[in-house]
Coordinates of C-alpha atoms and ligand atoms in Angstrom, one line a residue:
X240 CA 38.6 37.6 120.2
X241 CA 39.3 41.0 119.4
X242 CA 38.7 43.6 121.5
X243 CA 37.5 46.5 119.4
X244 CA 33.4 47.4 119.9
X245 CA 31.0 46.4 117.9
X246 CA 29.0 49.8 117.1
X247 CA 25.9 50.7 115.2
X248 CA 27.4 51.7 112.2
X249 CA 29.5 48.4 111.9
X250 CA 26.0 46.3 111.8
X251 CA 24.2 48.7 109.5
X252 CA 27.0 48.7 107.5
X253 CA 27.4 44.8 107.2
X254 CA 23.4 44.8 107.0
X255 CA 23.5 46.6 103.9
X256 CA 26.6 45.2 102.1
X257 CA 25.6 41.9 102.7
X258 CA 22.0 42.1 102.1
X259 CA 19.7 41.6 105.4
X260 CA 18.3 45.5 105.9
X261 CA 17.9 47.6 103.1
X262 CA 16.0 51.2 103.8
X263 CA 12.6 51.4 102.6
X264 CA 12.4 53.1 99.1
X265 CA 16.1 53.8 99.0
X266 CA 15.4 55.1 95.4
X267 CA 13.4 57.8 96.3
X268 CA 15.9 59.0 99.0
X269 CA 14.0 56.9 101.8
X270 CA 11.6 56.6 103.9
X271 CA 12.1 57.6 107.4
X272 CA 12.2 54.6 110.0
X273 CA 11.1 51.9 107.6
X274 CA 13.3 48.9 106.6
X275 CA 13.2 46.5 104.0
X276 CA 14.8 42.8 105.2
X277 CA 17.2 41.6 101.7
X278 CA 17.8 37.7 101.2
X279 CA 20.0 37.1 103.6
X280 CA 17.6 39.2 106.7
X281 CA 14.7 37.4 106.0
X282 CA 16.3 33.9 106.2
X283 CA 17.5 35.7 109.6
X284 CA 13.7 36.9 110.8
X285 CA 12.2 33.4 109.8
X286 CA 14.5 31.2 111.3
X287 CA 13.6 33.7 114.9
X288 CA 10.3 34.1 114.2
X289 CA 10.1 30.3 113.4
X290 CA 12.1 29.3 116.8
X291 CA 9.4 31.1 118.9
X292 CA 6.5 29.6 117.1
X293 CA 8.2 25.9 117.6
X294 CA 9.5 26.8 121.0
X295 CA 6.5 28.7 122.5
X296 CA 3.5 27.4 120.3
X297 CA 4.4 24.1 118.5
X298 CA 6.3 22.7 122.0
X299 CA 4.1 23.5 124.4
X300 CA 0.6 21.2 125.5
X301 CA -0.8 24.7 127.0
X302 CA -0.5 26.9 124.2
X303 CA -2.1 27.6 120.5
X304 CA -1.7 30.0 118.0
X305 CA -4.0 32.6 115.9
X306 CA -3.6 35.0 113.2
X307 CA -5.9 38.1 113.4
X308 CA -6.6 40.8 111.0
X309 CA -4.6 44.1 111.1
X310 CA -7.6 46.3 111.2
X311 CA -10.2 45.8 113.8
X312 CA -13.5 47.4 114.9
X313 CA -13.0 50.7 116.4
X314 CA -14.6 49.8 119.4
X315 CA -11.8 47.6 120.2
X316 CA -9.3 50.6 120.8
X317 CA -11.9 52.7 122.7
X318 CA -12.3 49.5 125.2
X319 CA -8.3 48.7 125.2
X320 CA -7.7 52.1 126.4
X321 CA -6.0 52.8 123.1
X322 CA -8.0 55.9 121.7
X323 CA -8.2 57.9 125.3
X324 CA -4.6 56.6 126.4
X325 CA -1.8 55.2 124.1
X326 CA -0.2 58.9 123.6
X327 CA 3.2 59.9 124.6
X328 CA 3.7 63.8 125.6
X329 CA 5.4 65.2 122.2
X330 CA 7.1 69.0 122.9
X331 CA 8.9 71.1 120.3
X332 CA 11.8 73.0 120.1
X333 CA 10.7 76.4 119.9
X334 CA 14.0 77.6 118.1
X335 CA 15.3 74.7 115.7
X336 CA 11.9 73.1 115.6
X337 CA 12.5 69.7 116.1
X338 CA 9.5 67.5 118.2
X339 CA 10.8 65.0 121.0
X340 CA 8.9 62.6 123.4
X341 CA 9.2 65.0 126.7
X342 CA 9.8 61.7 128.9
X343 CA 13.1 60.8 126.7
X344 CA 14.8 64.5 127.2
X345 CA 16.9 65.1 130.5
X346 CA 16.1 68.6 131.1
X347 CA 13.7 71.2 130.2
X348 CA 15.9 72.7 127.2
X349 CA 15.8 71.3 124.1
X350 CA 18.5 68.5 123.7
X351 CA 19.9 69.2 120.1
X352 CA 20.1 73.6 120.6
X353 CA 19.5 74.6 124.2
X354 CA 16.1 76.4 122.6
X355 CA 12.9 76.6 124.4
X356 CA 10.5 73.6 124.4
X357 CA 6.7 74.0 123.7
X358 CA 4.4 73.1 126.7
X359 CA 3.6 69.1 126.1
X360 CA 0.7 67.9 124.8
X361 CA -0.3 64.4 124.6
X362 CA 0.0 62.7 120.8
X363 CA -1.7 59.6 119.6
X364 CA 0.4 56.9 118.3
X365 CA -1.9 55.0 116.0
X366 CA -2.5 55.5 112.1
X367 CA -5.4 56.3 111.2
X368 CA -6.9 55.7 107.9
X369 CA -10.4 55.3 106.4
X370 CA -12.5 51.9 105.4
X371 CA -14.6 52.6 102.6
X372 CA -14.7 55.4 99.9
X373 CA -16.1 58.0 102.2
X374 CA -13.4 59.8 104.6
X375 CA -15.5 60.6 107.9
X376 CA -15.3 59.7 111.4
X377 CA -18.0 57.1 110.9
X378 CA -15.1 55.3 108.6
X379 CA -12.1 55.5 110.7
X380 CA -10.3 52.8 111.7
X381 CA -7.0 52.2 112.7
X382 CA -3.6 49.9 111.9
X383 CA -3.3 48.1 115.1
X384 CA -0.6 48.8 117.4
X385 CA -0.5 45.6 119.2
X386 CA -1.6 42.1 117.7
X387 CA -2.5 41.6 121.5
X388 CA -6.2 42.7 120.9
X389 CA -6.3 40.3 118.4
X390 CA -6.2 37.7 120.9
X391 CA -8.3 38.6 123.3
X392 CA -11.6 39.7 120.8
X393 CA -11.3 36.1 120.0
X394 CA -10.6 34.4 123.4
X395 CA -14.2 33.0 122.9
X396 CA -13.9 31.6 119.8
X397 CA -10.6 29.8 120.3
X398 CA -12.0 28.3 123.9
X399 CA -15.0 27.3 122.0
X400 CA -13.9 25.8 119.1
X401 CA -10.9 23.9 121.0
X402 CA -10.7 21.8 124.3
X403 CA -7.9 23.7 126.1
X404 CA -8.9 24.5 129.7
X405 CA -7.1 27.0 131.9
X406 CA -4.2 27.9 132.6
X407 CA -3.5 28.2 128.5
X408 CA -2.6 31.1 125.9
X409 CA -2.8 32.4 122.3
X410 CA 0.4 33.5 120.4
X411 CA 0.5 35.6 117.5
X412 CA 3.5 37.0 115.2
X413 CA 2.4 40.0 113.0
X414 CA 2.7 43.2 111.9
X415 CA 1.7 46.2 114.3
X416 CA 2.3 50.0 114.0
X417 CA 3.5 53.0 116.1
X418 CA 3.3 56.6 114.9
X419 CA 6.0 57.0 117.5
X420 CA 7.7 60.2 117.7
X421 CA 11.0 59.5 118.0
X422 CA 11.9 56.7 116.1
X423 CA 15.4 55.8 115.3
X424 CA 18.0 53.3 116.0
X425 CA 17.8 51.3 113.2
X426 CA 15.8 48.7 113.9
X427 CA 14.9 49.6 117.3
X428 CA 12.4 51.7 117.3
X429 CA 10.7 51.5 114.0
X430 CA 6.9 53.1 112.6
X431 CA 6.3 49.3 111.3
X432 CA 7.2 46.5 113.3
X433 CA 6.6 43.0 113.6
X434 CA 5.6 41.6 117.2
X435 CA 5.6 38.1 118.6
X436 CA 3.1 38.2 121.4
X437 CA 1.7 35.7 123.7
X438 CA -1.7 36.1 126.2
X439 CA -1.5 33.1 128.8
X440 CA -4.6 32.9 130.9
X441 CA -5.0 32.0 134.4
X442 CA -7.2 31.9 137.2
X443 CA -6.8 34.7 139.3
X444 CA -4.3 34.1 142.3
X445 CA -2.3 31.9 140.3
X446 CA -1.1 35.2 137.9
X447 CA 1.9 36.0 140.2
X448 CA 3.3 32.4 140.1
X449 CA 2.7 32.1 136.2
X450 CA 3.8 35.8 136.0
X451 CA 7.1 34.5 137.3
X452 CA 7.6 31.4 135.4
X453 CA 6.8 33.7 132.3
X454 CA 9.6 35.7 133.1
X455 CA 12.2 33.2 133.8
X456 CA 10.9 31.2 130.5
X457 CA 11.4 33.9 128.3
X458 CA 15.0 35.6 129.6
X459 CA 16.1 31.6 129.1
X460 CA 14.9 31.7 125.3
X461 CA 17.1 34.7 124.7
X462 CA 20.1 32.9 126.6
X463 CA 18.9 29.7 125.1
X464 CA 19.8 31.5 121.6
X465 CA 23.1 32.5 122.3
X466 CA 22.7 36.2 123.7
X467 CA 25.7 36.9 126.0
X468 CA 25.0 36.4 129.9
X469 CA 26.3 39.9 130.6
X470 CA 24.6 42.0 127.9
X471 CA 21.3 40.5 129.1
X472 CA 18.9 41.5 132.0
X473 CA 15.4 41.5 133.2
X474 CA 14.2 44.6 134.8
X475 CA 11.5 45.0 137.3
X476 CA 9.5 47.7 136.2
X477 CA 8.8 50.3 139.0
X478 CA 5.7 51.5 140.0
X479 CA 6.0 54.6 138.2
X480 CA 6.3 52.9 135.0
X481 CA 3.4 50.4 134.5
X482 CA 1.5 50.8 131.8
X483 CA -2.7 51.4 132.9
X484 CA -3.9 48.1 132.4
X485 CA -0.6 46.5 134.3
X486 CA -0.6 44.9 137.7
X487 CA 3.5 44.1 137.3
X488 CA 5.7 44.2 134.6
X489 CA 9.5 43.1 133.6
X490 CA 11.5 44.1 130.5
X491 CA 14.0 41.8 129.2
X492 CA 16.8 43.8 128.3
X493 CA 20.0 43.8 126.2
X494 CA 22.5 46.3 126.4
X495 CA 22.7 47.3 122.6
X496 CA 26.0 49.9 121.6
X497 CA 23.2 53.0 122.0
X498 CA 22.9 51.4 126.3
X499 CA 20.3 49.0 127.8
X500 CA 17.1 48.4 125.8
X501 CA 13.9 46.8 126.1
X502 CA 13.8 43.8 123.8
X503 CA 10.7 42.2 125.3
X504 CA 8.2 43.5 127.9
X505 CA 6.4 40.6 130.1
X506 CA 3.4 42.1 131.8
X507 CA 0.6 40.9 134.3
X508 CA -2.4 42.6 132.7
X509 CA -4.9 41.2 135.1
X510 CA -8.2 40.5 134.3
X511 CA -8.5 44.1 131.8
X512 CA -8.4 43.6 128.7
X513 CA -11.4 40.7 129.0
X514 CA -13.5 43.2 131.3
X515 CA -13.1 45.7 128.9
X516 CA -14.1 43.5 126.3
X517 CA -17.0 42.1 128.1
X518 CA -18.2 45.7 129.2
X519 CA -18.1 47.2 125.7
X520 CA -19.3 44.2 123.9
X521 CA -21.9 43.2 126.0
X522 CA -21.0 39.5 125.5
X523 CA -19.9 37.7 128.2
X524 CA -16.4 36.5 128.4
X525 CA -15.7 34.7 131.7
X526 CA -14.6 31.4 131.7
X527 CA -16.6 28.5 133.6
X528 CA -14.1 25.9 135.5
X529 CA -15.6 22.2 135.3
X530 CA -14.0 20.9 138.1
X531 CA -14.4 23.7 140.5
X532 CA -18.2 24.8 139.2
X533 CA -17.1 28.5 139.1
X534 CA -17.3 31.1 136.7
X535 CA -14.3 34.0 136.5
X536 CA -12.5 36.5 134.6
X537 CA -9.3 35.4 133.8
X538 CA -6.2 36.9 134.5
X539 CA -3.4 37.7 131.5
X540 CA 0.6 37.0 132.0
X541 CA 1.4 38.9 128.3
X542 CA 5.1 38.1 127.2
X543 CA 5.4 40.8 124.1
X544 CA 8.4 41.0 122.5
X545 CA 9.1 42.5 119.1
X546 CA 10.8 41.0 116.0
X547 CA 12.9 43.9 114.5
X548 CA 14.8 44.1 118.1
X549 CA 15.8 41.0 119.2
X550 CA 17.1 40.2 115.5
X551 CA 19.0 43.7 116.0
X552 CA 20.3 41.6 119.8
X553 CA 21.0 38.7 117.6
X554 CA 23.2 40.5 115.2
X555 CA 25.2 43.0 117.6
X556 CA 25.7 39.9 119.9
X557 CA 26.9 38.0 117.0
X558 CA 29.5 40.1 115.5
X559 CA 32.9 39.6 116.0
X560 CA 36.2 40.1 114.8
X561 CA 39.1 38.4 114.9
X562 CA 42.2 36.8 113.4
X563 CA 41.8 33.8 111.4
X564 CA 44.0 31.3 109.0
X565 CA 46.4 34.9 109.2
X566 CA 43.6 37.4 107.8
X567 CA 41.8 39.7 110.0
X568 CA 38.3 38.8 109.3
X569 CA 34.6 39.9 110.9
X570 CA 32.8 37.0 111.6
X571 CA 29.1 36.5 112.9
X572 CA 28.6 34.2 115.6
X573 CA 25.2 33.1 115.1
X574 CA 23.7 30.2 117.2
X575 CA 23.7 27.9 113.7
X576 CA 19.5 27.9 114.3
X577 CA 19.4 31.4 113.7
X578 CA 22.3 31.6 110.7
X579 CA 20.7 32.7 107.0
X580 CA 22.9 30.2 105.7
X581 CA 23.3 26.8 106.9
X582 CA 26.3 25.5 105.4
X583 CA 28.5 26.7 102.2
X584 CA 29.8 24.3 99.8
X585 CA 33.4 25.1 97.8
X586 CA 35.4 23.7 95.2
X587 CA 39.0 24.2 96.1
X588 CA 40.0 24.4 92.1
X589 CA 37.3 25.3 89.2
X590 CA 38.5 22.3 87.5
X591 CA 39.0 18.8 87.6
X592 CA 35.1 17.9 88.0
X593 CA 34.9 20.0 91.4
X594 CA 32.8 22.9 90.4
X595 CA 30.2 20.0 89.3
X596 CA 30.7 17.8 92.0
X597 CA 30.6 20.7 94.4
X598 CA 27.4 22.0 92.9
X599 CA 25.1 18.4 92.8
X600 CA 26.4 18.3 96.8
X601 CA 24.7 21.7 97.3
X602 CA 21.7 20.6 95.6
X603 CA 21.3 17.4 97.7
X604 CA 21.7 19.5 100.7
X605 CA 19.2 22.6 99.5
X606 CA 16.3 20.0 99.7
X607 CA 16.4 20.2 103.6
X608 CA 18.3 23.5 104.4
X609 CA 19.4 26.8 103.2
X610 CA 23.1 26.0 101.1
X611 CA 24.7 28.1 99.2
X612 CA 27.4 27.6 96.9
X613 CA 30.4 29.7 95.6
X614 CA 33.8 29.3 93.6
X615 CA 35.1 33.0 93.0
X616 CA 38.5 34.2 94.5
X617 CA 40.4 32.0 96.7
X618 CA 39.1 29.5 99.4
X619 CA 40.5 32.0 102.2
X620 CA 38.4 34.6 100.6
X621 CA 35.2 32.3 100.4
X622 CA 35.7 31.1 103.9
X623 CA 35.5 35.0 105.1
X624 CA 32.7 35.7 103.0
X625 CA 30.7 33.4 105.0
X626 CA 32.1 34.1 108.4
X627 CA 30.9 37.4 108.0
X628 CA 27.1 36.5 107.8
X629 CA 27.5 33.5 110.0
X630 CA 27.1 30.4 108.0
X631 CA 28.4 27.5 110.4
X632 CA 29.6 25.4 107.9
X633 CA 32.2 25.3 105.0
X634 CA 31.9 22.4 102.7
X635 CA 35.0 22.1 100.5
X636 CA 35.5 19.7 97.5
X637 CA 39.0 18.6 96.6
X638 CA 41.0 16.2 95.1
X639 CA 40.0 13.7 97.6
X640 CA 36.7 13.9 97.4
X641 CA 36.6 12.8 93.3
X642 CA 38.7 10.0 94.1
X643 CA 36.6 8.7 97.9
X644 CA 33.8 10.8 97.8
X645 CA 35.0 12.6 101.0
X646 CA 34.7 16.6 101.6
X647 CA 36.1 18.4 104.4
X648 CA 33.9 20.6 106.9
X649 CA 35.1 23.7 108.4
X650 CA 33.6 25.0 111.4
X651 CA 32.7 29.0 111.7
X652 CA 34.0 29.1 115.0
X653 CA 36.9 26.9 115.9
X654 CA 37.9 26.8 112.2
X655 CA 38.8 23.3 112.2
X656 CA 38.1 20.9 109.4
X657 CA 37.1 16.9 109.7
X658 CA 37.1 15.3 106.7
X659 CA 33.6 12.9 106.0
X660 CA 31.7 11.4 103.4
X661 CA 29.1 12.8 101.5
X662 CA 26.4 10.7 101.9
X663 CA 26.8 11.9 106.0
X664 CA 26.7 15.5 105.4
X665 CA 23.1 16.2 105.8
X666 CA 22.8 14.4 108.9
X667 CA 25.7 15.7 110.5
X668 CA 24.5 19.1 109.7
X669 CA 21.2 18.2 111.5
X670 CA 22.8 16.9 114.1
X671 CA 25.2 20.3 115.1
X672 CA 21.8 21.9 114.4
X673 CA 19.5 20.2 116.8
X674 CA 22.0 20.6 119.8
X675 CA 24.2 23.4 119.3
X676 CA 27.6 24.3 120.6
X677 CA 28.1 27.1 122.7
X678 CA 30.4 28.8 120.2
X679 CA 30.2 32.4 121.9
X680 CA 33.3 33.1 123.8
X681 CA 33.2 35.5 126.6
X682 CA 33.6 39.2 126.3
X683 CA 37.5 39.9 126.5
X684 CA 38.1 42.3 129.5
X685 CA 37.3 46.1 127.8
X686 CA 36.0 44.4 124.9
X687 CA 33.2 44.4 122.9
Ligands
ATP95 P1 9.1 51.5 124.3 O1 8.9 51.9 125.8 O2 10.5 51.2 123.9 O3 8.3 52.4 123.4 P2 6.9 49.7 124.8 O4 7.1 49.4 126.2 O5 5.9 50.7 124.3 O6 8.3 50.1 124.1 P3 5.5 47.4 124.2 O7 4.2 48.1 124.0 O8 5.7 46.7 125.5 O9 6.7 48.4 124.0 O10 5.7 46.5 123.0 C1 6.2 45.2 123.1 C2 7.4 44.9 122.2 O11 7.1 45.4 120.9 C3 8.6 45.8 122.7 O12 9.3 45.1 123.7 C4 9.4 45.8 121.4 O13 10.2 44.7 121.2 C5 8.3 45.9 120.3 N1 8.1 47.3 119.9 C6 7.3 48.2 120.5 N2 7.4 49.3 119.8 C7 8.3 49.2 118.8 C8 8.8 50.0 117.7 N3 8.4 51.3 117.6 N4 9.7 49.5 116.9 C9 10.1 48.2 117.0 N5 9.7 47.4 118.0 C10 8.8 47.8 118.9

């Protein structure tokens, strides 16, 4: 364990050498705030976006999922409280001219040159754009900023068309979009961002208990992926802070290099978003109990976490460096459910039958996981190439294995090697999968 920090620039920099976050039209010098996920990044997003599907949706008797368009009718943000309310008080600096979000500045001078700041005024944070050939305001609509009014437009039609009774929700993973003022932080706070966002309905009265096993449930799945104990929190929000349509609300929160940050936001929306709904659509959408013969309004626990920020958790959390086989190396420490790459496969010489043999073993194994294989530069070399984005395992074909079919299988983390057959690789590489090991060790005093 070493105990040098992790810091923003070591991750971008690995991001971009290695190939998980490129910037958005690099060639053209950029485009502020937008990200582009290479090979190795989206093998990272899928395999978290696919663990809270399976975990949350897939796992669960109580729960289903949906996939709604980006652009809705207009008359969904003026009942959601988006086109009157989702603003943020933007100010300028009246000598260098730079804009900030006057509730993220600590004093009434402008942060960056002590200039004079511009009374606020309140700035909308959708995009707007036009349906249709004709630009009027008859045309507008907008890029949602939420998927969460996805869900609840079609509360209805998934009640209807399914047998699920209360208390149940709707997930949804998508894209959503923030003309935020401020962005920055890499992939923190971004002007496109993917969301992973459940509404769990329940009668009213029962919203504080569910509120609470919401909250517990979803600081677990962080944990239950490997985040360290002591860069992770849940934060009561206080009175001061809940959002219009909230009756209570917690942030999970990880403490990134740039200090604590939301990752996931689990609010108690009350009965809102359906009232709205009902008002401004004049269709009715309470919810008639069987058993009980009574008709209500349900209440909403919303767990709403991004995508962009917990992979950004996942990364910082991961990255390590430390001494191995004598060679300083930087390695990721990825729960193996969340690593790119499952397992590299080696041949020690590029001879002898070993590149081949080495090369039909990663092709058994690419039929049920992501393998990759490589043979340039020493096998020290190769191993730290693959430390460095986290692949658990390190096949290696030797001399051995052409005369007993036998390979030997490094782990990332302890870096010790058992030797086993071939023909039990895949299922010992499902195995470490399905229950993993908890690899992380703890924070060295003053460490990273
Ligand atoms: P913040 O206060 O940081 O702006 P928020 O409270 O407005 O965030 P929510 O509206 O609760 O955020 O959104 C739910 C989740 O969506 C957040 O916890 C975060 O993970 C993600 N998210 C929101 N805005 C952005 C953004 N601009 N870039 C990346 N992810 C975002």
């Amino acid at each position: 364990m070493s105990a040098r920090p992790v810091t923003m620039e070591k991750i971008t920099s690995l991001c971009k050498r290695r190939g998980f976050v490129f910037q958005s039209s690099e060639i053209y010098g950029g485009l502020a705030s937008c990200w582009d996920y290479g090979p190795l990044g989206i093998e990272l997003k899928r395999n978290i976006t696919e663990a809270w599907w399976r975990d949350n949706i897939v796992a669960r008797e109580d729960m289903v999922g949906l996939d709604s368009a980006i652009l809705m009718h207009p008359k969904v943000w003026e009942a959601s409280g988006h086109i009157a309310g989702f603003t943020d008080p933007l100010v300028d600096c009246k000598g260098c001219k730079q804009r900030f979000r006057a509730d993220q500045i600590p004093g009434p001078k402008c942060p960056e040159c002590g200039g004079e700041l511009t009374e606020a005024r309140q700035f909308n944070l959708m995009f707007r754009t036009f349906m249709g050939p004709v630009e009027d305001t008859a045309s507008t609509v907008y890029l949602r900023p939420e998927t969460a009014q996805g869900i609840f437009v079609n509360f209805q039609n998934v009640l209807n068309s399914s047998r699920l009774k209360i208390p149940f929700g709707i997930g949804q993973i998508g894209k959503s979009f923030r003309n935020e003022i401020t962005p920055g932080n890499f992939l923190f706070r971004t002007r496109e961002f993917e969301q992973m966002e459940m509404e769990f309905f329940v009668r009213p009265g029962d919203d504080a208990k569910w509120h609470e096993f919401w909250k517990q449930e979803r600081f677990a799945w962080y944990r239950r992926y490997g985040i360290r104990p002591e860069r992770l929190r849940l934060r009561e929000h206080g009175a001061d802070e809940l959002a219009h349509y909230a009756k209570g609300c917690a942030d999970v929160e990880y403490e990134f290099p740039f200090g604590w940050s939301e990752l996931e936001g689990i609010a108690n929306r009350g009965d809102f978003d359906l009232r709205r709904h009902s008002e401004m659509s004049g269709k009715d959408l309470s919810y008639f109990d069987e058993e009980a013969r009574e008709r209500f309004l349900p209440y909403v626990i919303e767990p709403s976490a991004g995508v962009g920020r917990p992979l950004l958790a996942f990364l910082v959390d991961a990255y390590d460096e430390d001494v191995a086989e004598g060679e300083e190396r930087v390695v990721l420490r990825l729960d193996p459910r969340l690593a790119p790459i499952k397992a590299a496969v080696f041949p020690l010489l590029r001879k002898a039958g070993q590149p081949e043999k080495a090369q039909a073993i990663r092709d058994i194994l690419k039929q049920h996981v992501a393998v990759t294989y490589d043979q340039a530069g020493s096998i020290g070399r190769r191993y730290r190439r693959q430390d460095e984005v986290g692949t658990p395992f390190g096949i290696t074909v030797d001399h051995q294995t052409m005369q007993d079919d036998t390979v030997t299988v490094r782990d990332r983390d302890t870096m010790t090697q058992v030797r086993m057959p071939v023909d039990r690789l895949i299922d010992e590489i499902r195995a470490r999968l399905a229950s993993p090991a908890a690899s992380r060790p703890a924070v060295a005093a003053g460490g990273a």
